[in-house]
mmCIF file of C-alpha atoms in Angstrom:
data_model
loop_
_atom_site.group_PDB
_atom_site.id
_atom_site.type_symbol
_atom_site.label_atom_id
_atom_site.label_comp_id
_atom_site.label_asym_id
_atom_site.label_seq_id
_atom_site.Cartn_x
_atom_site.Cartn_y
_atom_site.Cartn_z
ATOM 1 C CA MET A 1 -34.416 69.502 -30.509
ATOM 2 C CA SER A 2 -36.258 68.168 -27.557
ATOM 3 C CA ILE A 3 -39.933 66.753 -28.243
ATOM 4 C CA ILE A 4 -42.288 68.786 -25.753
ATOM 5 C CA LEU A 5 -45.464 67.248 -25.156
ATOM 6 C CA ALA A 6 -48.094 68.033 -23.287
ATOM 7 C CA GLU A 7 -51.681 66.037 -21.895
ATOM 8 C CA PRO A 8 -54.348 67.145 -24.467
ATOM 9 C CA PRO A 9 -57.887 67.957 -22.993
ATOM 10 C CA GLN A 10 -59.765 64.957 -22.106
ATOM 11 C CA ALA A 11 -62.693 66.270 -24.272
ATOM 12 C CA MET A 12 -60.905 65.534 -27.574
ATOM 13 C CA THR A 13 -60.230 62.955 -29.644
ATOM 14 C CA SER A 14 -61.081 59.045 -29.895
ATOM 15 C CA THR A 15 -58.059 56.557 -30.314
ATOM 16 C CA ASN A 16 -57.896 56.756 -34.016
ATOM 17 C CA SER A 17 -57.226 60.429 -34.247
ATOM 18 C CA SER A 18 -54.853 61.419 -36.786
ATOM 19 C CA PRO A 19 -51.854 63.845 -35.815
ATOM 20 C CA ASP A 20 -53.342 66.275 -37.421
ATOM 21 C CA GLU A 21 -56.515 66.356 -35.889
ATOM 22 C CA LEU A 22 -54.859 66.028 -32.363
ATOM 23 C CA ALA A 23 -52.545 69.049 -33.465
ATOM 24 C CA LEU A 24 -55.753 71.140 -34.121
ATOM 25 C CA HIS A 25 -57.059 70.166 -30.474
ATOM 26 C CA MET A 26 -53.378 70.510 -28.548
ATOM 27 C CA PRO A 27 -52.580 73.912 -27.030
ATOM 28 C CA PRO A 28 -50.529 76.094 -28.977
ATOM 29 C CA ILE A 29 -46.807 75.689 -28.411
ATOM 30 C CA GLU A 30 -46.509 78.903 -27.164
ATOM 31 C CA GLU A 31 -49.026 78.379 -24.317
ATOM 32 C CA ARG A 32 -46.914 75.031 -23.252
ATOM 33 C CA MET A 33 -43.666 75.915 -23.746
ATOM 34 C CA GLY A 34 -43.433 79.692 -23.161
ATOM 35 C CA PRO A 35 -42.595 81.718 -20.313
ATOM 36 C CA GLY A 36 -46.202 82.571 -19.837
ATOM 37 C CA ARG A 37 -47.334 85.944 -18.446
ATOM 38 C CA PHE A 38 -45.546 88.229 -16.102
ATOM 39 C CA PRO A 39 -46.769 87.563 -13.046
ATOM 40 C CA GLY A 40 -46.925 91.461 -12.425
ATOM 41 C CA VAL A 41 -45.209 93.570 -9.338
ATOM 42 C CA TRP A 42 -47.768 92.544 -6.819
ATOM 43 C CA ASN A 43 -46.062 88.965 -7.054
ATOM 44 C CA PRO A 44 -42.388 89.946 -6.422
ATOM 45 C CA PHE A 45 -41.121 86.375 -5.788
ATOM 46 C CA ARG A 46 -42.770 84.781 -8.751
ATOM 47 C CA SER A 47 -41.768 87.702 -10.648
ATOM 48 C CA LEU A 48 -38.467 87.449 -10.053
ATOM 49 C CA PHE A 49 -38.412 83.854 -10.662
ATOM 50 C CA TRP A 50 -39.909 84.326 -13.997
ATOM 51 C CA LEU A 51 -37.317 86.810 -14.611
ATOM 52 C CA PHE A 52 -34.655 84.479 -13.962
ATOM 53 C CA HIS A 53 -36.110 81.435 -15.713
ATOM 54 C CA LEU A 54 -36.352 83.772 -19.081
ATOM 55 C CA THR A 55 -32.925 85.362 -18.541
ATOM 56 C CA PHE A 56 -31.116 81.742 -17.854
ATOM 57 C CA GLY A 57 -33.260 79.914 -21.017
ATOM 58 C CA THR A 58 -32.085 83.158 -23.129
ATOM 59 C CA ALA A 59 -28.706 82.339 -22.273
ATOM 60 C CA CYS A 60 -28.630 78.756 -23.220
ATOM 61 C CA LEU A 61 -30.303 79.767 -26.018
ATOM 62 C CA ILE A 62 -27.765 81.870 -27.239
ATOM 63 C CA MET A 63 -25.113 79.102 -26.512
ATOM 64 C CA VAL A 64 -26.713 76.974 -28.656
ATOM 65 C CA LEU A 65 -26.644 79.099 -31.434
ATOM 66 C CA ALA A 66 -23.279 80.379 -30.302
ATOM 67 C CA ILE A 67 -22.049 76.098 -30.828
ATOM 68 C CA LEU A 68 -23.790 76.238 -34.287
ATOM 69 C CA ALA A 69 -22.088 78.752 -35.368
ATOM 70 C CA ALA A 70 -18.778 77.478 -34.195
ATOM 71 C CA ILE A 71 -19.172 74.364 -36.663
ATOM 72 C CA PRO A 72 -18.732 74.511 -40.282
ATOM 73 C CA GLY A 73 -21.673 73.862 -42.186
ATOM 74 C CA LEU A 74 -23.862 74.254 -39.215
ATOM 75 C CA ASN A 75 -23.029 78.089 -39.152
ATOM 76 C CA ILE A 76 -25.048 78.591 -42.166
ATOM 77 C CA LEU A 77 -28.069 76.990 -39.690
ATOM 78 C CA THR A 78 -27.077 80.083 -37.349
ATOM 79 C CA LEU A 79 -27.389 82.623 -39.971
ATOM 80 C CA GLY A 80 -30.808 80.801 -41.154
ATOM 81 C CA TYR A 81 -32.016 81.765 -37.631
ATOM 82 C CA LEU A 82 -30.682 85.337 -37.614
ATOM 83 C CA ILE A 83 -32.692 86.016 -40.774
ATOM 84 C CA ASP A 84 -35.928 84.480 -40.634
ATOM 85 C CA PRO A 85 -36.622 86.961 -37.505
ATOM 86 C CA GLN A 86 -35.665 89.540 -39.851
ATOM 87 C CA LYS A 87 -38.348 88.161 -42.138
ATOM 88 C CA ARG A 88 -40.970 88.444 -39.572
ATOM 89 C CA VAL A 89 -40.480 91.709 -38.694
ATOM 90 C CA ALA A 90 -39.975 92.874 -42.217
ATOM 91 C CA GLU A 91 -43.520 91.374 -42.754
ATOM 92 C CA SER A 92 -45.033 92.965 -39.485
ATOM 93 C CA GLY A 93 -42.823 96.116 -38.610
ATOM 94 C CA ARG A 94 -43.234 94.805 -35.310
ATOM 95 C CA LEU A 95 -39.511 94.600 -33.082
ATOM 96 C CA ARG A 96 -41.135 91.866 -30.665
ATOM 97 C CA ASP A 97 -41.925 89.212 -33.451
ATOM 98 C CA GLY A 98 -38.148 89.128 -34.310
ATOM 99 C CA PHE A 99 -37.446 86.682 -31.438
ATOM 100 C CA PRO A 100 -39.758 83.698 -32.307
ATOM 101 C CA LEU A 101 -37.097 81.343 -30.694
ATOM 102 C CA MET A 102 -37.560 82.982 -27.168
ATOM 103 C CA VAL A 103 -40.261 80.636 -26.448
ATOM 104 C CA LEU A 104 -37.628 77.727 -26.689
ATOM 105 C CA ALA A 105 -35.922 79.979 -24.185
ATOM 106 C CA PRO A 106 -37.309 79.035 -20.639
ATOM 107 C CA ARG A 107 -37.661 75.341 -21.376
ATOM 108 C CA LEU A 108 -34.088 74.896 -22.938
ATOM 109 C CA GLY A 109 -32.842 76.838 -19.746
ATOM 110 C CA CYS A 110 -34.651 74.377 -17.452
ATOM 111 C CA ILE A 111 -33.274 71.187 -19.589
ATOM 112 C CA VAL A 112 -29.743 72.930 -19.365
ATOM 113 C CA PHE A 113 -29.699 73.119 -15.841
ATOM 114 C CA PHE A 114 -31.157 69.721 -14.714
ATOM 115 C CA SER A 115 -28.816 67.815 -17.525
ATOM 116 C CA LEU A 116 -25.679 69.708 -15.710
ATOM 117 C CA LEU A 117 -26.876 68.684 -12.386
ATOM 118 C CA LEU A 118 -27.439 65.150 -13.150
ATOM 119 C CA LEU A 119 -24.371 64.281 -15.323
ATOM 120 C CA THR A 120 -22.003 65.614 -12.030
ATOM 121 C CA PRO A 121 -22.088 62.407 -10.526
ATOM 122 C CA ILE A 122 -20.966 60.784 -13.821
ATOM 123 C CA ARG A 123 -18.181 63.244 -13.962
ATOM 124 C CA PHE A 124 -16.915 62.481 -10.183
ATOM 125 C CA GLN A 125 -17.181 59.095 -10.928
ATOM 126 C CA ALA A 126 -15.113 59.328 -14.192
ATOM 127 C CA VAL A 127 -12.618 61.254 -12.371
ATOM 128 C CA ARG A 128 -12.087 58.367 -10.031
ATOM 129 C CA VAL A 129 -12.165 55.928 -12.210
ATOM 130 C CA SER A 130 -9.501 57.733 -14.002
ATOM 131 C CA ASP A 131 -7.495 58.200 -10.790
ATOM 132 C CA ALA A 132 -7.571 54.594 -9.842
ATOM 133 C CA ALA A 133 -6.213 53.164 -13.136
ATOM 134 C CA VAL A 134 -3.228 55.448 -12.826
ATOM 135 C CA ILE A 135 -2.812 54.086 -9.427
ATOM 136 C CA LEU A 136 -3.551 50.338 -9.561
ATOM 137 C CA GLY A 137 -3.917 49.700 -13.383
ATOM 138 C CA ALA A 138 -6.525 49.478 -15.898
ATOM 139 C CA HIS A 139 -6.922 45.576 -15.538
ATOM 140 C CA HIS A 140 -7.406 45.818 -11.619
ATOM 141 C CA PRO A 141 -10.343 44.088 -10.290
ATOM 142 C CA ARG A 142 -11.200 47.335 -8.394
ATOM 143 C CA VAL A 143 -11.154 49.640 -11.175
ATOM 144 C CA VAL A 144 -12.976 46.871 -13.311
ATOM 145 C CA GLN A 145 -15.910 47.299 -10.809
ATOM 146 C CA MET A 146 -15.668 51.432 -11.001
ATOM 147 C CA GLN A 147 -15.896 51.392 -14.598
ATOM 148 C CA THR A 148 -19.012 48.902 -14.493
ATOM 149 C CA THR A 149 -20.702 51.209 -12.212
ATOM 150 C CA LEU A 150 -19.583 53.998 -14.393
ATOM 151 C CA GLN A 151 -21.303 52.510 -17.205
ATOM 152 C CA VAL A 152 -24.150 51.492 -15.052
ATOM 153 C CA MET A 153 -24.723 55.185 -14.338
ATOM 154 C CA GLN A 154 -24.117 56.766 -17.889
ATOM 155 C CA TRP A 155 -26.991 54.675 -18.999
ATOM 156 C CA ILE A 156 -29.548 55.482 -16.144
ATOM 157 C CA ILE A 157 -28.956 59.142 -16.524
ATOM 158 C CA ALA A 158 -28.865 58.844 -20.435
ATOM 159 C CA ILE A 159 -32.361 57.296 -20.020
ATOM 160 C CA HIS A 160 -34.005 59.599 -17.461
ATOM 161 C CA LEU A 161 -32.625 62.573 -19.610
ATOM 162 C CA LEU A 162 -34.229 61.556 -22.605
ATOM 163 C CA LEU A 163 -37.357 60.488 -21.079
ATOM 164 C CA ALA A 164 -37.707 63.884 -19.067
ATOM 165 C CA ILE A 165 -37.013 65.946 -21.979
ATOM 166 C CA PHE A 166 -38.769 63.573 -24.395
ATOM 167 C CA ARG A 167 -42.048 64.143 -21.792
ATOM 168 C CA GLY A 168 -41.888 67.779 -21.483
ATOM 169 C CA GLY A 169 -38.379 69.134 -20.053
ATOM 170 C CA THR A 170 -40.363 70.432 -16.888
ATOM 171 C CA VAL A 171 -38.863 70.767 -13.535
ATOM 172 C CA GLY A 172 -41.158 67.923 -12.457
ATOM 173 C CA CYS A 173 -40.465 65.671 -15.599
ATOM 174 C CA PHE A 174 -36.607 65.505 -14.485
ATOM 175 C CA LEU A 175 -37.480 65.266 -10.396
ATOM 176 C CA ARG A 176 -39.707 62.081 -11.152
ATOM 177 C CA PRO A 177 -38.331 59.627 -13.018
ATOM 178 C CA PHE A 178 -40.426 56.585 -12.695
ATOM 179 C CA LYS A 179 -43.403 58.662 -14.065
ATOM 180 C CA ASN A 180 -41.669 59.392 -16.718
ATOM 181 C CA ILE A 181 -41.244 55.382 -17.614
ATOM 182 C CA ILE A 182 -45.133 55.112 -17.107
ATOM 183 C CA TRP A 183 -45.765 57.704 -19.297
ATOM 184 C CA PHE A 184 -43.486 56.653 -21.979
ATOM 185 C CA LEU A 185 -45.305 53.038 -21.868
ATOM 186 C CA ARG A 186 -48.466 54.302 -21.738
ATOM 187 C CA LYS A 187 -47.743 56.729 -24.847
ATOM 188 C CA SER A 188 -45.696 53.945 -26.741
ATOM 189 C CA LEU A 189 -48.262 51.055 -26.290
ATOM 190 C CA THR A 190 -51.343 52.522 -27.452
ATOM 191 C CA ARG A 191 -52.572 54.349 -30.921
ATOM 192 C CA ARG A 192 -53.697 57.534 -29.496
ATOM 193 C CA GLY A 193 -50.364 58.203 -27.478
ATOM 194 C CA ARG A 194 -48.467 57.270 -30.470
ATOM 195 C CA SER A 195 -50.399 59.809 -32.347
ATOM 196 C CA GLU A 196 -50.303 62.580 -29.382
ATOM 197 C CA ILE A 197 -46.524 62.183 -29.690
ATOM 198 C CA SER A 198 -46.525 62.467 -33.484
ATOM 199 C CA ALA A 199 -48.799 65.679 -33.048
ATOM 200 C CA GLY A 200 -46.190 67.159 -30.476
ATOM 201 C CA THR A 201 -42.984 66.595 -32.494
ATOM 202 C CA GLU A 202 -44.605 68.209 -35.553
ATOM 203 C CA GLN A 203 -45.334 71.694 -33.474
ATOM 204 C CA VAL A 204 -41.960 71.476 -32.205
ATOM 205 C CA LEU A 205 -40.967 71.088 -35.830
ATOM 206 C CA GLN A 206 -42.806 73.690 -37.248
ATOM 207 C CA LEU A 207 -41.173 76.383 -34.769
ATOM 208 C CA VAL A 208 -37.828 75.073 -35.198
ATOM 209 C CA LYS A 209 -37.749 74.200 -38.777
ATOM 210 C CA PRO A 210 -34.002 73.323 -39.134
ATOM 211 C CA LEU A 211 -34.193 72.396 -42.653
ATOM 212 C CA GLN A 212 -35.984 75.607 -43.658
ATOM 213 C CA HIS A 213 -33.920 78.081 -41.593
ATOM 214 C CA PHE A 214 -30.617 76.405 -43.159
ATOM 215 C CA TRP A 215 -32.334 76.886 -46.771
ATOM 216 C CA ILE A 216 -32.599 80.379 -45.758
ATOM 217 C CA GLY A 217 -29.216 80.724 -44.531
ATOM 218 C CA LEU A 218 -27.361 79.192 -47.544
ATOM 219 C CA LYS A 219 -29.368 81.291 -50.154
ATOM 220 C CA SER A 220 -28.646 84.578 -47.923
ATOM 221 C CA PHE A 221 -24.881 83.505 -47.876
ATOM 222 C CA ILE A 222 -24.523 82.593 -51.258
ATOM 223 C CA GLY A 223 -26.116 85.681 -52.423
ATOM 224 C CA ALA A 224 -24.153 87.965 -50.160
ATOM 225 C CA VAL A 225 -20.726 86.116 -51.527
ATOM 226 C CA LEU A 226 -21.653 86.949 -55.002
ATOM 227 C CA TRP A 227 -21.963 90.777 -53.879
ATOM 228 C CA LEU A 228 -18.869 90.877 -51.999
ATOM 229 C CA LEU A 229 -16.680 88.620 -54.007
ATOM 230 C CA ILE A 230 -15.416 91.504 -56.747
ATOM 231 C CA PRO A 231 -15.008 94.264 -54.602
ATOM 232 C CA THR A 232 -13.495 92.314 -51.560
ATOM 233 C CA SER A 233 -10.790 91.015 -53.906
ATOM 234 C CA LEU A 234 -10.179 94.079 -55.111
ATOM 235 C CA LEU A 235 -10.030 95.408 -51.887
ATOM 236 C CA VAL A 236 -7.030 93.219 -51.081
ATOM 237 C CA VAL A 237 -4.975 93.238 -53.708
ATOM 238 C CA TYR A 238 -2.876 96.272 -52.510
ATOM 239 C CA SER A 239 -2.233 94.119 -49.364
ATOM 240 C CA ALA A 240 -0.908 90.965 -50.742
ATOM 241 C CA PRO A 241 2.803 90.813 -50.400
ATOM 242 C CA GLY A 242 5.123 92.045 -53.252
ATOM 243 C CA ARG A 243 2.100 93.801 -54.621
ATOM 244 C CA THR A 244 3.414 97.523 -54.483
ATOM 245 C CA GLU A 245 2.999 98.490 -57.826
ATOM 246 C CA PRO A 246 0.504 101.787 -58.822
ATOM 247 C CA ILE A 247 -1.865 99.578 -60.442
ATOM 248 C CA PHE A 248 -2.452 97.591 -57.199
ATOM 249 C CA GLY A 249 -3.355 100.512 -55.332
ATOM 250 C CA LEU A 250 -5.565 101.495 -57.926
ATOM 251 C CA LEU A 251 -7.595 98.405 -57.821
ATOM 252 C CA SER A 252 -7.682 98.398 -54.103
ATOM 253 C CA PHE A 253 -9.333 101.827 -54.176
ATOM 254 C CA LEU A 254 -11.642 100.881 -57.051
ATOM 255 C CA GLY A 255 -12.482 97.940 -54.670
ATOM 256 C CA GLY A 256 -13.256 100.401 -51.573
ATOM 257 C CA ILE A 257 -15.365 102.576 -54.168
ATOM 258 C CA LEU A 258 -17.276 99.290 -54.852
ATOM 259 C CA MET A 259 -18.114 98.464 -51.533
ATOM 260 C CA ILE A 260 -19.506 101.452 -50.749
ATOM 261 C CA PRO A 261 -22.885 100.794 -52.522
ATOM 262 C CA VAL A 262 -22.627 97.049 -51.852
ATOM 263 C CA MET A 263 -22.399 98.146 -47.959
ATOM 264 C CA ALA A 264 -25.446 100.282 -48.291
ATOM 265 C CA TRP A 265 -27.834 98.060 -50.329
ATOM 266 C CA LEU A 266 -26.594 94.290 -49.358
ATOM 267 C CA PRO A 267 -28.437 94.304 -45.446
ATOM 268 C CA GLN A 268 -31.842 95.400 -47.032
ATOM 269 C CA LEU A 269 -31.493 92.828 -49.876
ATOM 270 C CA GLN A 270 -30.753 89.898 -47.593
ATOM 271 C CA VAL A 271 -34.044 91.022 -45.820
ATOM 272 C CA HIS A 272 -35.577 91.704 -49.386
ATOM 273 C CA GLN A 273 -34.660 87.770 -50.569
ATOM 274 C CA ALA A 274 -36.009 86.055 -47.100
ATOM 275 C CA VAL A 275 -39.651 87.933 -47.548
ATOM 276 C CA THR A 276 -40.011 86.915 -51.254
ATOM 277 C CA GLY A 277 -38.628 83.797 -50.703
ATOM 278 C CA ARG A 278 -36.309 84.222 -54.291
ATOM 279 C CA PHE A 279 -33.021 83.840 -54.508
ATOM 280 C CA THR A 280 -32.355 86.091 -57.496
ATOM 281 C CA SER A 281 -34.495 89.118 -55.135
ATOM 282 C CA ILE A 282 -30.883 89.712 -53.476
ATOM 283 C CA PHE A 283 -29.978 91.345 -56.886
ATOM 284 C CA SER A 284 -32.884 93.542 -57.327
ATOM 285 C CA ILE A 285 -31.403 97.022 -56.586
ATOM 286 C CA ARG A 286 -34.715 98.331 -57.019
ATOM 287 C CA ALA A 287 -35.956 97.666 -53.673
ATOM 288 C CA ALA A 288 -32.812 98.393 -51.912
ATOM 289 C CA ARG A 289 -32.707 102.351 -53.471
ATOM 290 C CA GLN A 290 -36.609 102.227 -52.173
ATOM 291 C CA VAL A 291 -36.090 101.296 -48.700
ATOM 292 C CA VAL A 292 -33.427 104.436 -48.773
ATOM 293 C CA ARG A 293 -35.334 106.609 -50.716
ATOM 294 C CA ASN A 294 -38.621 106.100 -48.453
ATOM 295 C CA ALA A 295 -37.025 105.783 -44.976
ATOM 296 C CA PRO A 296 -33.922 107.061 -45.486
ATOM 297 C CA TRP A 297 -33.173 108.181 -41.499
ATOM 298 C CA SER A 298 -34.476 104.812 -40.588
ATOM 299 C CA TRP A 299 -31.859 103.174 -42.910
ATOM 300 C CA VAL A 300 -28.881 105.098 -41.328
ATOM 301 C CA ILE A 301 -30.001 103.929 -37.829
ATOM 302 C CA ALA A 302 -29.715 100.661 -39.123
ATOM 303 C CA SER A 303 -26.803 100.574 -41.203
ATOM 304 C CA VAL A 304 -24.655 102.619 -38.613
ATOM 305 C CA LEU A 305 -25.914 100.035 -35.478
ATOM 306 C CA LEU A 306 -25.268 97.207 -37.669
ATOM 307 C CA TYR A 307 -21.571 98.217 -38.970
ATOM 308 C CA ALA A 308 -20.842 99.708 -35.124
ATOM 309 C CA MET A 309 -21.451 96.113 -33.958
ATOM 310 C CA THR A 310 -19.268 94.344 -36.323
ATOM 311 C CA LEU A 311 -16.238 96.455 -35.085
ATOM 312 C CA PRO A 312 -15.566 94.642 -31.973
ATOM 313 C CA LEU A 313 -15.317 91.195 -33.865
ATOM 314 C CA TYR A 314 -12.559 92.568 -35.808
ATOM 315 C CA LEU A 315 -10.277 93.193 -33.112
ATOM 316 C CA ALA A 316 -9.938 89.238 -32.345
ATOM 317 C CA LYS A 317 -8.267 88.973 -35.634
ATOM 318 C CA ILE A 318 -5.660 91.782 -34.644
ATOM 319 C CA LYS A 319 -3.863 88.605 -32.499
ATOM 320 C CA LEU A 320 -5.699 85.029 -33.049
ATOM 321 C CA LEU A 321 -6.579 83.492 -29.420
ATOM 322 C CA PRO A 322 -6.013 79.187 -29.244
ATOM 323 C CA ALA A 323 -9.077 77.287 -31.089
ATOM 324 C CA ASP A 324 -10.745 76.699 -28.089
ATOM 325 C CA ALA A 325 -10.621 80.379 -26.616
ATOM 326 C CA LEU A 326 -12.156 81.249 -30.108
ATOM 327 C CA LEU A 327 -15.170 79.523 -29.326
ATOM 328 C CA VAL A 328 -15.930 81.947 -26.787
ATOM 329 C CA LEU A 329 -16.395 84.564 -29.061
ATOM 330 C CA THR A 330 -19.082 83.080 -31.055
ATOM 331 C CA PRO A 331 -21.829 84.003 -28.219
ATOM 332 C CA PHE A 332 -20.446 87.727 -28.597
ATOM 333 C CA PHE A 333 -21.501 87.581 -32.589
ATOM 334 C CA ILE A 334 -25.138 86.286 -31.577
ATOM 335 C CA VAL A 335 -25.516 89.182 -28.629
ATOM 336 C CA LEU A 336 -23.857 91.878 -30.931
ATOM 337 C CA ILE A 337 -25.558 90.922 -34.351
ATOM 338 C CA TYR A 338 -28.817 89.935 -33.508
ATOM 339 C CA PRO A 339 -30.108 93.654 -32.624
ATOM 340 C CA ALA A 340 -28.773 94.694 -35.215
ATOM 341 C CA ARG A 341 -30.019 92.672 -37.848
ATOM 342 C CA ILE A 342 -33.697 93.359 -36.210
ATOM 343 C CA MET A 343 -32.910 96.880 -36.930
ATOM 344 C CA VAL A 344 -32.505 96.390 -40.658
ATOM 345 C CA ALA A 345 -35.595 94.678 -40.938
ATOM 346 C CA TRP A 346 -37.568 97.104 -39.041
ATOM 347 C CA ALA A 347 -35.963 100.013 -41.731
ATOM 348 C CA TYR A 348 -36.892 97.685 -44.748
ATOM 349 C CA HIS A 349 -40.631 97.343 -43.021
ATOM 350 C CA ARG A 350 -40.888 101.451 -42.980
ATOM 351 C CA GLY A 351 -39.190 101.514 -46.576
ATOM 352 C CA MET A 352 -41.308 99.208 -48.277
ATOM 353 C CA ASN A 353 -44.533 100.062 -46.715
ATOM 354 C CA THR A 354 -44.440 103.791 -47.037
ATOM 355 C CA SER A 355 -45.965 104.781 -50.468
ATOM 356 C CA LYS A 356 -43.935 107.996 -51.127
ATOM 357 C CA ALA A 357 -40.661 109.137 -51.258
ATOM 358 C CA ALA A 358 -39.480 111.437 -47.888
ATOM 359 C CA LYS A 359 -38.689 114.936 -49.040
ATOM 360 C CA TRP A 360 -35.420 115.767 -50.972
ATOM 361 C CA PRO A 361 -33.451 117.345 -48.026
ATOM 362 C CA TYR A 362 -33.986 114.598 -45.818
ATOM 363 C CA ARG A 363 -32.679 112.116 -48.383
ATOM 364 C CA TRP A 364 -29.571 114.153 -49.395
ATOM 365 C CA ALA A 365 -28.777 114.924 -45.725
ATOM 366 C CA SER A 366 -29.214 111.286 -45.192
ATOM 367 C CA ALA A 367 -26.811 110.353 -48.251
ATOM 368 C CA LEU A 368 -24.169 112.939 -47.334
ATOM 369 C CA MET A 369 -23.929 111.319 -43.508
ATOM 370 C CA MET A 370 -23.649 108.119 -44.687
ATOM 371 C CA LEU A 371 -21.039 108.045 -47.704
ATOM 372 C CA PRO A 372 -18.322 108.906 -45.475
ATOM 373 C CA LEU A 373 -19.560 106.398 -43.127
ATOM 374 C CA LEU A 374 -19.493 104.013 -45.526
ATOM 375 C CA ALA A 375 -16.189 104.981 -47.010
ATOM 376 C CA GLY A 376 -14.508 104.846 -43.595
ATOM 377 C CA TYR A 377 -16.017 101.371 -43.148
ATOM 378 C CA ALA A 378 -14.521 100.944 -46.499
ATOM 379 C CA THR A 379 -11.267 102.039 -45.416
ATOM 380 C CA PHE A 380 -11.317 99.706 -42.246
ATOM 381 C CA LEU A 381 -11.855 96.455 -44.301
ATOM 382 C CA PHE A 382 -8.693 97.727 -46.760
ATOM 383 C CA ALA A 383 -6.830 97.999 -43.263
ATOM 384 C CA THR A 384 -7.663 94.810 -42.255
ATOM 385 C CA PRO A 385 -5.280 92.602 -43.703
ATOM 386 C CA LEU A 386 -2.323 94.969 -42.607
ATOM 387 C CA ILE A 387 -2.960 94.214 -38.674
ATOM 388 C CA SER A 388 -4.651 91.125 -38.295
ATOM 389 C CA GLU A 389 -2.845 87.724 -38.353
ATOM 390 C CA LEU A 390 -5.521 86.204 -41.038
ATOM 391 C CA GLY A 391 -3.651 88.321 -43.771
ATOM 392 C CA LYS A 392 -5.572 89.461 -46.914
ATOM 393 C CA ALA A 393 -8.589 86.556 -45.662
ATOM 394 C CA ALA A 394 -9.648 89.102 -42.871
ATOM 395 C CA PRO A 395 -11.924 91.313 -44.988
ATOM 396 C CA LEU A 396 -13.426 88.156 -46.292
ATOM 397 C CA GLU A 397 -14.719 86.891 -42.964
ATOM 398 C CA ASN A 398 -17.363 89.816 -43.110
ATOM 399 C CA GLN A 399 -19.815 89.406 -40.143
ATOM 400 C CA ALA A 400 -22.404 91.893 -41.224
ATOM 401 C CA PHE A 401 -23.206 89.922 -44.113
ATOM 402 C CA LEU A 402 -21.834 86.226 -44.098
ATOM 403 C CA GLY A 403 -23.012 85.762 -40.333
ATOM 404 C CA PRO A 404 -21.665 83.366 -37.940
ATOM 405 C CA VAL A 405 -17.952 82.609 -38.876
ATOM 406 C CA PRO A 406 -16.468 79.139 -37.185
ATOM 407 C CA TYR A 407 -13.502 80.946 -35.391
ATOM 408 C CA ALA A 408 -12.301 77.553 -34.313
ATOM 409 C CA GLN A 409 -11.240 76.841 -37.944
ATOM 410 C CA TRP A 410 -9.565 80.183 -38.662
ATOM 411 C CA ALA A 411 -6.089 79.535 -40.015
ATOM 412 C CA ARG A 412 -2.950 80.694 -38.390
ATOM 413 C CA LYS A 413 -0.534 82.418 -40.247
#
């Protein structure tokens, strides 16, 4: 993640200021990196640019999360970035608190755009070198000269990109390379400059928190696996080759029955674990039942949305695409599952902050409505091994609970 710095106010700090003191005087990171206020309808051109800037940045942010989701191990980090916004919404009850990384979106979009633009000459030169090597030979003097030119271009553009991103990643940073060099020398050669760099780095790390988000995702992943292990294992018993005896059908039926309460409670329990910070909170059935009891229709809306959003993701398991094409699916996972998880957190907030239970007709009506829906979803999970190339592994990759699946790692049958 880039280090986004800004010039602190002139009236602040002596040269001996510590990073903590500098951080107190630096403007909030939302003011320095965020999209800023909407210009208003009376400034149509600025408003359109603001909207384009924010939209492109959001798309880049989704792509970054999707790339992490497609890498085994780092997909846990993406799960953490999905659960932390749930924690924020569950604590405040405000849906707008579910998008903390949007502060990074506009700046990230600018960085991605100029990085692609500046890397274009390198790509063209690399193609020329490759073609020349085929025609003239790799050791031809002309090819060697072109290869040297390519290496020089790579170093110059790499240094410029690093300095521009390090300085702030704004449009001006990418268009003024010499000012970036002067800025870097001034910051790195003085004690105050190094303190400002440390303070800016600390602010960015406080926003991104990669280790904390990885730990949040890992706890949620392990807790969900423990909940799903027995019912899912039973559910796929009958679909395994050669297991056609009635006993295996009975075991699969039992797995489907066990999946119903798991699907009813587990989304809320993942939020509860994130809010409390304790791993064992994911087994606190009382908290999930409190949400269902106190806010039954909020629970219904959130649950229906969550499972409905995961259904399209199972379609990609029917016929597996090439590994590189599977990576294209991960952004759709982020787009589909993110709002559903935010709604789950909203339902959790309503249930945990309501002092008394809803009236019994509402509770019974919601339960009678959800029971066949959850049973139908469990039946769908039972049927996925029969229609998927993944076989009995298909229900194990449960996007509703386990988060991003590294699609490129799917094994072929």
